[in-house]
Short mmCIF file of C-alpha atoms and ligand atoms in Angstrom, two decimals:
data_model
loop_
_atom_site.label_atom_id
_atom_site.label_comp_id
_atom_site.label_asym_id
_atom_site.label_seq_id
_atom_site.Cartn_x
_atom_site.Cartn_y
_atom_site.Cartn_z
CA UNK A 17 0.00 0.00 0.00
CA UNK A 18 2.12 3.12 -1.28
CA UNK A 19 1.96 5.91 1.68
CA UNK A 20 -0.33 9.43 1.18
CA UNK A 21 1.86 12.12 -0.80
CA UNK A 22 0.61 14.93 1.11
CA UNK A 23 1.81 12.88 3.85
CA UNK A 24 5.28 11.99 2.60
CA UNK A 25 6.14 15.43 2.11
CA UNK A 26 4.22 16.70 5.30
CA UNK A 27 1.83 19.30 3.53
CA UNK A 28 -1.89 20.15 4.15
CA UNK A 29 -4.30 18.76 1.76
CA UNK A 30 -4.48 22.40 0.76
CA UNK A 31 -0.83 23.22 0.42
CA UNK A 32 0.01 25.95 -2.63
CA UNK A 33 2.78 25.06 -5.17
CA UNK A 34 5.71 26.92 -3.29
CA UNK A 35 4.42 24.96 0.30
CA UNK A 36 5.10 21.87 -1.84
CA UNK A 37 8.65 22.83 -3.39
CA UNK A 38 9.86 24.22 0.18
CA UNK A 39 8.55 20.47 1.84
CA UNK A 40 10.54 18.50 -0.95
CA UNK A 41 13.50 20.66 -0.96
CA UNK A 42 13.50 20.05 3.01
CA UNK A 43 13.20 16.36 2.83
CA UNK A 44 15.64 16.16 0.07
CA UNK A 45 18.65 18.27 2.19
CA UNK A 46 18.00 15.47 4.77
CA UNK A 47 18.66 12.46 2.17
CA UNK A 48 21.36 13.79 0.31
CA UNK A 49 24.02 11.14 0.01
CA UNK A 50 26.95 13.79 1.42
CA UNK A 51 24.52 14.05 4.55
CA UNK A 52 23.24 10.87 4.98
CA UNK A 53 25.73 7.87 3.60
CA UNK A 54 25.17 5.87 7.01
CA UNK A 55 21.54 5.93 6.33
CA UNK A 56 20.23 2.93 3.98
CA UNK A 57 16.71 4.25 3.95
CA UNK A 58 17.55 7.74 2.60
CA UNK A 59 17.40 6.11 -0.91
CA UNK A 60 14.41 5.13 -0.59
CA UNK A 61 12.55 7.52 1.04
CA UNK A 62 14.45 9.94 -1.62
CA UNK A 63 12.45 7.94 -4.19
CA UNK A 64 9.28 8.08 -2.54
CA UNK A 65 9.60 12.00 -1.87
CA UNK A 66 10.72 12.50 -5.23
CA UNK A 67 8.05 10.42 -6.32
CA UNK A 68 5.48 12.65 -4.43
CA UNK A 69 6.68 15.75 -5.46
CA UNK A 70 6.36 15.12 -9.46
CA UNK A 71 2.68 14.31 -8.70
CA UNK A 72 1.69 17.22 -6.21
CA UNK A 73 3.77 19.90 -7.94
CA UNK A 74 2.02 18.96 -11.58
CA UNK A 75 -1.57 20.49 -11.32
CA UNK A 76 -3.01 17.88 -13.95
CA UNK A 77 -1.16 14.57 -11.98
CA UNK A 78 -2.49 16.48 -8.46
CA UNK A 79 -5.62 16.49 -9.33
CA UNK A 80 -6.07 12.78 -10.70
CA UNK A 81 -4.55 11.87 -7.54
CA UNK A 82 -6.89 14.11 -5.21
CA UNK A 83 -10.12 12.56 -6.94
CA UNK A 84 -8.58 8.73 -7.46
CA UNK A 85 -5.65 8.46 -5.26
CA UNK A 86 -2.86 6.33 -6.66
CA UNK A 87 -5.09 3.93 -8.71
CA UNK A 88 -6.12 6.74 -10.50
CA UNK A 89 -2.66 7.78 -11.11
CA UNK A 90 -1.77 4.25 -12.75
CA UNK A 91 -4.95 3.84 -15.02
CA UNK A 92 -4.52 7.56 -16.52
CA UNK A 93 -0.78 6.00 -17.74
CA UNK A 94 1.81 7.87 -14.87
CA UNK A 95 4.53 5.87 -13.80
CA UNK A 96 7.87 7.58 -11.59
CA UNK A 97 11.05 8.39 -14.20
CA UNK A 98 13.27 7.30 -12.21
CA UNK A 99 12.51 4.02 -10.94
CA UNK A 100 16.21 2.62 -12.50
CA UNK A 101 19.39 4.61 -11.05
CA UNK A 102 21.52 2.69 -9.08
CA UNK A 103 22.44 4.87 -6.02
CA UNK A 104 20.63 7.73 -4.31
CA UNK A 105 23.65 9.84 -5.64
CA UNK A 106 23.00 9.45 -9.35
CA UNK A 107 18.90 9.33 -8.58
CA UNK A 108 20.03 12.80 -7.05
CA UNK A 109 21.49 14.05 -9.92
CA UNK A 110 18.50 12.81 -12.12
CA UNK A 111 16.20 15.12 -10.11
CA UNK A 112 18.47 17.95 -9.83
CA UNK A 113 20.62 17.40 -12.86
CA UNK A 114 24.42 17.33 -12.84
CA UNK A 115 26.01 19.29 -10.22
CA UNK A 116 23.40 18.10 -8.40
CA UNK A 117 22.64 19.17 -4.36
CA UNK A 118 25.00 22.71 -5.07
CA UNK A 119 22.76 23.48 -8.26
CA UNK A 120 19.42 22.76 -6.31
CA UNK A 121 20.51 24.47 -2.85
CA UNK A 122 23.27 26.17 -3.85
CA UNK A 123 24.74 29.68 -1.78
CA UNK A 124 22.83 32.78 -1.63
CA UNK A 125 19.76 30.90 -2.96
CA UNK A 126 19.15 29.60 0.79
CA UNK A 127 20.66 31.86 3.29
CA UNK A 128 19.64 29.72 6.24
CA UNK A 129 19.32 26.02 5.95
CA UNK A 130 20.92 25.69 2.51
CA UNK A 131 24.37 24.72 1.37
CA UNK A 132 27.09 26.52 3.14
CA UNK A 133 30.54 27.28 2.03
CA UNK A 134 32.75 26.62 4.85
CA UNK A 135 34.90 29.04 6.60
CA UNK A 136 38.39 29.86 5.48
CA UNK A 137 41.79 29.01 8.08
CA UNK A 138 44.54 31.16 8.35
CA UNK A 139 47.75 29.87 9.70
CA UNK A 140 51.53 31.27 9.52
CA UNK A 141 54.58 29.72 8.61
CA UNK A 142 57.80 30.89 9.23
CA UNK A 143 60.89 29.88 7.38
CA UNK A 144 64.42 31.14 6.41
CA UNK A 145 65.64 33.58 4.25
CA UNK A 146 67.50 30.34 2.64
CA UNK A 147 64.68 28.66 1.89
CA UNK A 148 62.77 31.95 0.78
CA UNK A 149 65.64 31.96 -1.51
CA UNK A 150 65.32 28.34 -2.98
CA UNK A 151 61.72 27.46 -1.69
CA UNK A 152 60.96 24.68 0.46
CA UNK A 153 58.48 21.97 1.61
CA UNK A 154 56.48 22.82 4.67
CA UNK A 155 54.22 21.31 6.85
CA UNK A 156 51.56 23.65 8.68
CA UNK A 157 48.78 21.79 11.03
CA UNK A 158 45.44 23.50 11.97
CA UNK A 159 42.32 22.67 13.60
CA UNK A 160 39.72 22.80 10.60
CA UNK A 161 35.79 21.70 11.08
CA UNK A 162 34.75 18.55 9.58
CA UNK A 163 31.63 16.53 9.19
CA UNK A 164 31.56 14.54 12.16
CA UNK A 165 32.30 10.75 11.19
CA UNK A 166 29.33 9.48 13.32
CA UNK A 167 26.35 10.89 11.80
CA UNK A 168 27.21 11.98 8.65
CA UNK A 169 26.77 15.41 9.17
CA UNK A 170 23.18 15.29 10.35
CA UNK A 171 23.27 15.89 14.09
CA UNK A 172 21.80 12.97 14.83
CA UNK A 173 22.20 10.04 16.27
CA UNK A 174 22.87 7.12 13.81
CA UNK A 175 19.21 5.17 13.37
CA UNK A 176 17.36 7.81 15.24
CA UNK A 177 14.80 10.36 13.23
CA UNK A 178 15.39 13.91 12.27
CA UNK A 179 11.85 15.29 13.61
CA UNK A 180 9.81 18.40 13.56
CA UNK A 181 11.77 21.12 15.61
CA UNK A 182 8.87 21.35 18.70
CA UNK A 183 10.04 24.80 19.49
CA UNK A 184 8.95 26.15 16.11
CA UNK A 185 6.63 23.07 14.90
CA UNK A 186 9.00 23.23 11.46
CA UNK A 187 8.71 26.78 10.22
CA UNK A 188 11.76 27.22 11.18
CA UNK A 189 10.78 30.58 13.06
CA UNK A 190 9.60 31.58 15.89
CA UNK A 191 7.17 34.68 16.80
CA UNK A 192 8.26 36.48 20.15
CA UNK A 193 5.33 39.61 21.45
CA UNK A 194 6.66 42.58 22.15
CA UNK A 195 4.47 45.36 24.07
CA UNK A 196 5.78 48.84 23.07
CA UNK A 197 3.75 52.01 23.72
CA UNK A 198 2.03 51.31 20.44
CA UNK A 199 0.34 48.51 21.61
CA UNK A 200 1.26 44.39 20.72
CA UNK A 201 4.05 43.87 18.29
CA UNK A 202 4.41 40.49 17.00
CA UNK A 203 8.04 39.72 15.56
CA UNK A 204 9.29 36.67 13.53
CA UNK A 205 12.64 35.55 14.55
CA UNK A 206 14.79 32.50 13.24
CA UNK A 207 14.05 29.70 15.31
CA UNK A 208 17.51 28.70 17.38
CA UNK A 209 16.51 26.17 18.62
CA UNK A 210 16.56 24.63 14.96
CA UNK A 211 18.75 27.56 13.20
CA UNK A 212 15.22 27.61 10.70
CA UNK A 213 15.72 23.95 9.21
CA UNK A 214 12.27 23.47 10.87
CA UNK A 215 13.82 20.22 12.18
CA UNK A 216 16.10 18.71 14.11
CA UNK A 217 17.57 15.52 15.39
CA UNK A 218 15.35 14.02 17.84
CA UNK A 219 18.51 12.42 19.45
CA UNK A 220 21.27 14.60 19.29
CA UNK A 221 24.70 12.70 17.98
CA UNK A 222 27.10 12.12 20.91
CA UNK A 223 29.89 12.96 19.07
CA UNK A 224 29.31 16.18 17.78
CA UNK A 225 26.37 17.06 20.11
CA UNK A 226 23.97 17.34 17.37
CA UNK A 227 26.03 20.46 15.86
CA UNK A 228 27.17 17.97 12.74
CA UNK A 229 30.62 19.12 12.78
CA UNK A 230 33.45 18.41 14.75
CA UNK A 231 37.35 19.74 15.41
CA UNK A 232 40.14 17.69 13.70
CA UNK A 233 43.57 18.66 13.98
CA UNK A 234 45.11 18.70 10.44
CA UNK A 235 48.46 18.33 8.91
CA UNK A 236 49.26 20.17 5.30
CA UNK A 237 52.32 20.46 3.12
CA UNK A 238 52.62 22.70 1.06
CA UNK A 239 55.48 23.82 -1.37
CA UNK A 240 56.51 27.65 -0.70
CA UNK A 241 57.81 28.68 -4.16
CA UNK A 242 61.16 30.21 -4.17
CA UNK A 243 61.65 34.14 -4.41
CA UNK A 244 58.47 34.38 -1.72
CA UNK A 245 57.90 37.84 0.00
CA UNK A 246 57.72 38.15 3.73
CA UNK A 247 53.75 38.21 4.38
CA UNK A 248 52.40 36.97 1.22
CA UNK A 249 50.01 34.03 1.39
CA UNK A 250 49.69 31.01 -0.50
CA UNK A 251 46.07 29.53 -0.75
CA UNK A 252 45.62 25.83 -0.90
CA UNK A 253 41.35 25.39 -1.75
CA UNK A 254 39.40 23.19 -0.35
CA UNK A 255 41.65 22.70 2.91
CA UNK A 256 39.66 24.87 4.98
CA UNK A 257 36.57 24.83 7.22
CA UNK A 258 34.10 22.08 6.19
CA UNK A 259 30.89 23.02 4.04
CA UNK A 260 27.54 22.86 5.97
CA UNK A 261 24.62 20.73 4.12
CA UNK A 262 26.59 20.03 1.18
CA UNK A 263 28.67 23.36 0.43
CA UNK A 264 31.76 23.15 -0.38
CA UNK A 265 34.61 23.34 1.86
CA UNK A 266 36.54 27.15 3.01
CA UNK A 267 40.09 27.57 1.96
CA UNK A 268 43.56 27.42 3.91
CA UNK A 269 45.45 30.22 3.85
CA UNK A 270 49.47 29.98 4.63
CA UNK A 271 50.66 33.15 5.66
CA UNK A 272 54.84 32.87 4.90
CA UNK A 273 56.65 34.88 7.52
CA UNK A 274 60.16 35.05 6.79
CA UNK A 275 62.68 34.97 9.63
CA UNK A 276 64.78 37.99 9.85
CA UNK A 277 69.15 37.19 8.78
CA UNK A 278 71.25 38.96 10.71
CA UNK A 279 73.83 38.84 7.43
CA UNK A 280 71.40 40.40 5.07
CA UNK A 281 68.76 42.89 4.32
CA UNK A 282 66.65 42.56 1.33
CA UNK A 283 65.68 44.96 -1.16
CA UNK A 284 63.22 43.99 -3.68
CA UNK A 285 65.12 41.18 -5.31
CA UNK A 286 68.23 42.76 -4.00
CA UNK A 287 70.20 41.56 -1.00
CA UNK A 288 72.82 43.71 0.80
CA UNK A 289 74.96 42.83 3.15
CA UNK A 290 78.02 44.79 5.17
CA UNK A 291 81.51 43.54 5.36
CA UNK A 292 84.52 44.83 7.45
CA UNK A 293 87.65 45.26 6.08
CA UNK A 294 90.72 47.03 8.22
CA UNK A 295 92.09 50.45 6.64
CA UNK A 296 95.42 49.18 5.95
CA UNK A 297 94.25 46.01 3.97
CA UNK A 298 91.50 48.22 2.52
CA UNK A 299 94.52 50.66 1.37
CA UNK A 300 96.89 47.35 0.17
CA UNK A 301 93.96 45.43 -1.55
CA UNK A 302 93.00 42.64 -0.06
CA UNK A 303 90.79 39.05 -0.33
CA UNK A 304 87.46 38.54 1.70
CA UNK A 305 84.90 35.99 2.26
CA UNK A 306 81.72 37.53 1.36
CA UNK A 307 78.84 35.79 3.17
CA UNK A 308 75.98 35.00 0.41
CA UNK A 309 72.98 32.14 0.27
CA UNK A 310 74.77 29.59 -1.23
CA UNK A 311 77.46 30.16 1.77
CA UNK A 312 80.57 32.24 1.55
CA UNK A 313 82.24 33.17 -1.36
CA UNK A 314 86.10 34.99 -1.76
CA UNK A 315 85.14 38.83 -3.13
CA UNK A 316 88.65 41.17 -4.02
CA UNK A 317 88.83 43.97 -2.30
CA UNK A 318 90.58 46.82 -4.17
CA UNK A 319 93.75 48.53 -3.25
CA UNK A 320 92.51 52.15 -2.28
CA UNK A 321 89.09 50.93 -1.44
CA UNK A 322 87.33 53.41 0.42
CA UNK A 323 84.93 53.83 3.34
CA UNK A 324 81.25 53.02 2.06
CA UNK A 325 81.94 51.66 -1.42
CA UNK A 326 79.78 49.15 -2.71
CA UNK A 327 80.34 46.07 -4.53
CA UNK A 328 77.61 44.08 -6.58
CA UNK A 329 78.02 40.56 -7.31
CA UNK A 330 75.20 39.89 -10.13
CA UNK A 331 72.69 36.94 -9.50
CA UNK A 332 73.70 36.60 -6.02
CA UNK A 333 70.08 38.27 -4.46
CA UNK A 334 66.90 36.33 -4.16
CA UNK A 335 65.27 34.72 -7.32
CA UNK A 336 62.14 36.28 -8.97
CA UNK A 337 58.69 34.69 -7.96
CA UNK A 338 57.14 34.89 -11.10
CA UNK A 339 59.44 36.54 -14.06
CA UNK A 340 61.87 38.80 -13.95
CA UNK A 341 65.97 38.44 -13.20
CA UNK A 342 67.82 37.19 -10.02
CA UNK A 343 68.35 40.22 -7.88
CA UNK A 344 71.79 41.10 -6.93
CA UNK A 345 74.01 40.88 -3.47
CA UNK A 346 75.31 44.53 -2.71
CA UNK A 347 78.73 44.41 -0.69
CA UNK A 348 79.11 47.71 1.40
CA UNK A 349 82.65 47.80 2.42
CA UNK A 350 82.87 49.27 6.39
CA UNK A 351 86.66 50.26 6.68
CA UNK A 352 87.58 50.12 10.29
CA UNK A 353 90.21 51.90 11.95
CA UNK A 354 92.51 49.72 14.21
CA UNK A 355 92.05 50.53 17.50
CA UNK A 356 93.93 49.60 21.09
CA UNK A 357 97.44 49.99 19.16
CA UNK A 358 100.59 48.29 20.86
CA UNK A 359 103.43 49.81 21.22
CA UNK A 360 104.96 48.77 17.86
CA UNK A 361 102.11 49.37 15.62
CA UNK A 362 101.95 52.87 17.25
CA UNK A 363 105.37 53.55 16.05
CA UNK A 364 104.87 52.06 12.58
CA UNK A 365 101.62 53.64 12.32
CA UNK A 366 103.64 57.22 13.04
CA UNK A 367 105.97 56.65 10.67
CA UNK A 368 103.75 56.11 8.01
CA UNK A 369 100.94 59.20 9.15
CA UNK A 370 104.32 61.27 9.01
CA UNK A 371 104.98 59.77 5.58
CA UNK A 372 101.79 60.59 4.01
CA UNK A 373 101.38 63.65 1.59
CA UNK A 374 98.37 64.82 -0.78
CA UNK A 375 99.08 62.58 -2.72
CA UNK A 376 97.37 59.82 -0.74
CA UNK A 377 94.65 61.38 -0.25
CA UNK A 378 91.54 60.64 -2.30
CA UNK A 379 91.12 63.00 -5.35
CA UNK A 380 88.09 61.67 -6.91
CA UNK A 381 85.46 63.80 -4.84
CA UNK A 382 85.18 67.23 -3.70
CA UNK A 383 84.22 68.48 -0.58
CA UNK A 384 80.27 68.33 -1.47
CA UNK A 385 80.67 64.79 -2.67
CA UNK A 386 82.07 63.75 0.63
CA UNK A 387 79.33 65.39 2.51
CA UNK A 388 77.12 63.64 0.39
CA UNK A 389 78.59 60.47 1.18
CA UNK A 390 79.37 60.97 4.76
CA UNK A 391 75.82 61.93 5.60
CA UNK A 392 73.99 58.97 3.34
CA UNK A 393 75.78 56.17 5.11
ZN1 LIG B 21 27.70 13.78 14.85
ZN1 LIG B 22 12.88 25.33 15.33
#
């Protein structure tokens, strides 16, 4: 004996096309596959609903059925499409066509109760400027929301009903009086006991506590390209905050912090980096190791060299992220004056200050020039 449609989708006798739609839509959030997997009735009662709504919501089939009932339906030739799919997820897509529970319940469409996109995570990683430099493997872990294992996402316990919220009685709202100085008010709020599904597990799932979700702790990796910025983030979709009903999940953000390096300071592309090199080996020309990414490298120093000049060794900065060149490693040269003189260097060092003449000094700048330069270092 095939149950009352009115029945199956919990209308009045009387119930207008929209009362219809919003009862099947309801019933069929509840059996979706995504939502309901545990559940080896869904299917069927998916059928049956589905089966109910193409009679009620076709005024010609509706009104066979209100003067004949079912028989009628069978001698005047109707018989349910979809009678042959395999699994409630394909029978799903049959009724909604392809794309399926988003297309029907998609966002915005149903601001409460509908598919929700879940939230996005934000989480920082903070690596070298080595590995900024060459890019690197990294693993960030987060707590993210997920569809709680035990009931499928339905808030209820598995093999218990999802019933008529009794706060609202299934509208989904609730109307609260308010006296004000003109008189009664009546206001409609969203039910929350229910949230405005209308209904609600009649058990609550231990797990989750009837919220559907719960907490996991979650491990990512994910590849930080080389020639990264400090502060820009990387998005990884899907890896976020689990979708409610259906909706698909937020996204993970990985916010790259990049750990400050006490041997360099990056411009752009550029890196520069300050070496120290003693007056009289800046004056005789000398050979230092210059400190770059790919570890130190031997960098001639000029005889004459003077305070605050800069070398550039090309291709030596950080690579480009997208396109574009390598950026370069500027070498400032700090000449330091030898200080805490012994006896003998004192008397070397006075021979040779009484030995200089104009000569020595430099003859490449003027006195603006120098100011310039002082002042800017
Ligand atoms: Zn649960
Ligand atoms: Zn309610």
């Amino acid at each position: 004996m095939p149950r009352d449609y009115y029945e199956i989708l919990e209308v009045g006798r009387d119930g207008d096309e929209a009362q219809i739609k919003k009862a099947f839509r309801k019933l069929a959030r509840e059996l979706h596959p995504d939502v309901n997997a545990h559940d080896p009735e869904a299917e069927g009662k998916f059928k049956e609903a589905a089966e109910a709504y193409e009679v009620l919501s076709d005024a010609e089939r509706r009104r066979t059925y209100d003067a004949y009932g079912h028989e009628g339906l069978k001698t005047g030739g109707y018989s349910p499409h979809f009678e042959d799919f395999g699994s409630i997820g394909d029978l799903f897509s049959a009724f909604f066509g392809a794309g399926g529970f988003d297309a029907a319940f998609g966002q915005g469409r149903q601001p409460r109760g509908g598919a929700m996109q879940g939230g996005d995570v934000a989480v920082a990683a903070a690596i070298e400027l080595v590995d900024a430099a060459h890019g690197k493997r990294v693993e960030v872990s987060y707590d993210a929301t997920v569809l709680c294992d035990t009931c499928r996402g339905n808030g209820a316990e598995p093999g218990t009903p999802i019933v008529a919220c009794p706060t609202c009685h299934g509208s989904g709202q609730t109307q609260r009086v308010a006296r004000t100085r003109f008189g009664q008010l009546v206001r409609s709020t969203v039910c929350d006991v229910c949230g405005g599904d209308g209904r609600i597990a009649r058990d609550p799932c231990e797990t989750c506590r009837g919220g559907g979700m719960v907490a996991e702790r979650r491990r990512v990796e994910i590849e930080v390209p080389a020639g990264i910025a400090d502060g820009q983030r990387i998005r990884v979709a899907g890896r976020g905050h689990a979708g409610e009903r259906g909706g698909p999940n937020g996204d993970l953000y990985v916010v790259v912090q990049i750990r400050a390096d006490e041997r360099f300071l990056r411009d752009g592309n550029d890196l520069v980096t300050v070496i120290d090199v003693a007056a009289p080996l800046a004056a005789l020309g000398t050979t230092v190791d210059v400190p770059t990414l790919d570890g130190p490298v031997p960098v001639e120093i000029k005889a004459g060299t003077q305070p605050g000049e800069t070398l550039t060794l090309g291709g030596r900065g950080m690579p480009p992220l997208r396109r574009g060149r390598t950026g370069d490693l500027r070498v400032v040269v700090n000449v330091t004056i030898p200080r805490r003189l012994n006896h003998e260097q004192r008397e070397m060092l006075e021979r040779f200050a009484a030995s200089l003449t104009a000569e020595n000094d430099r003859q490449d700048e003027g006195m603006i020039a120098k100011l310039r330069r002082v002042l800017a270092g």
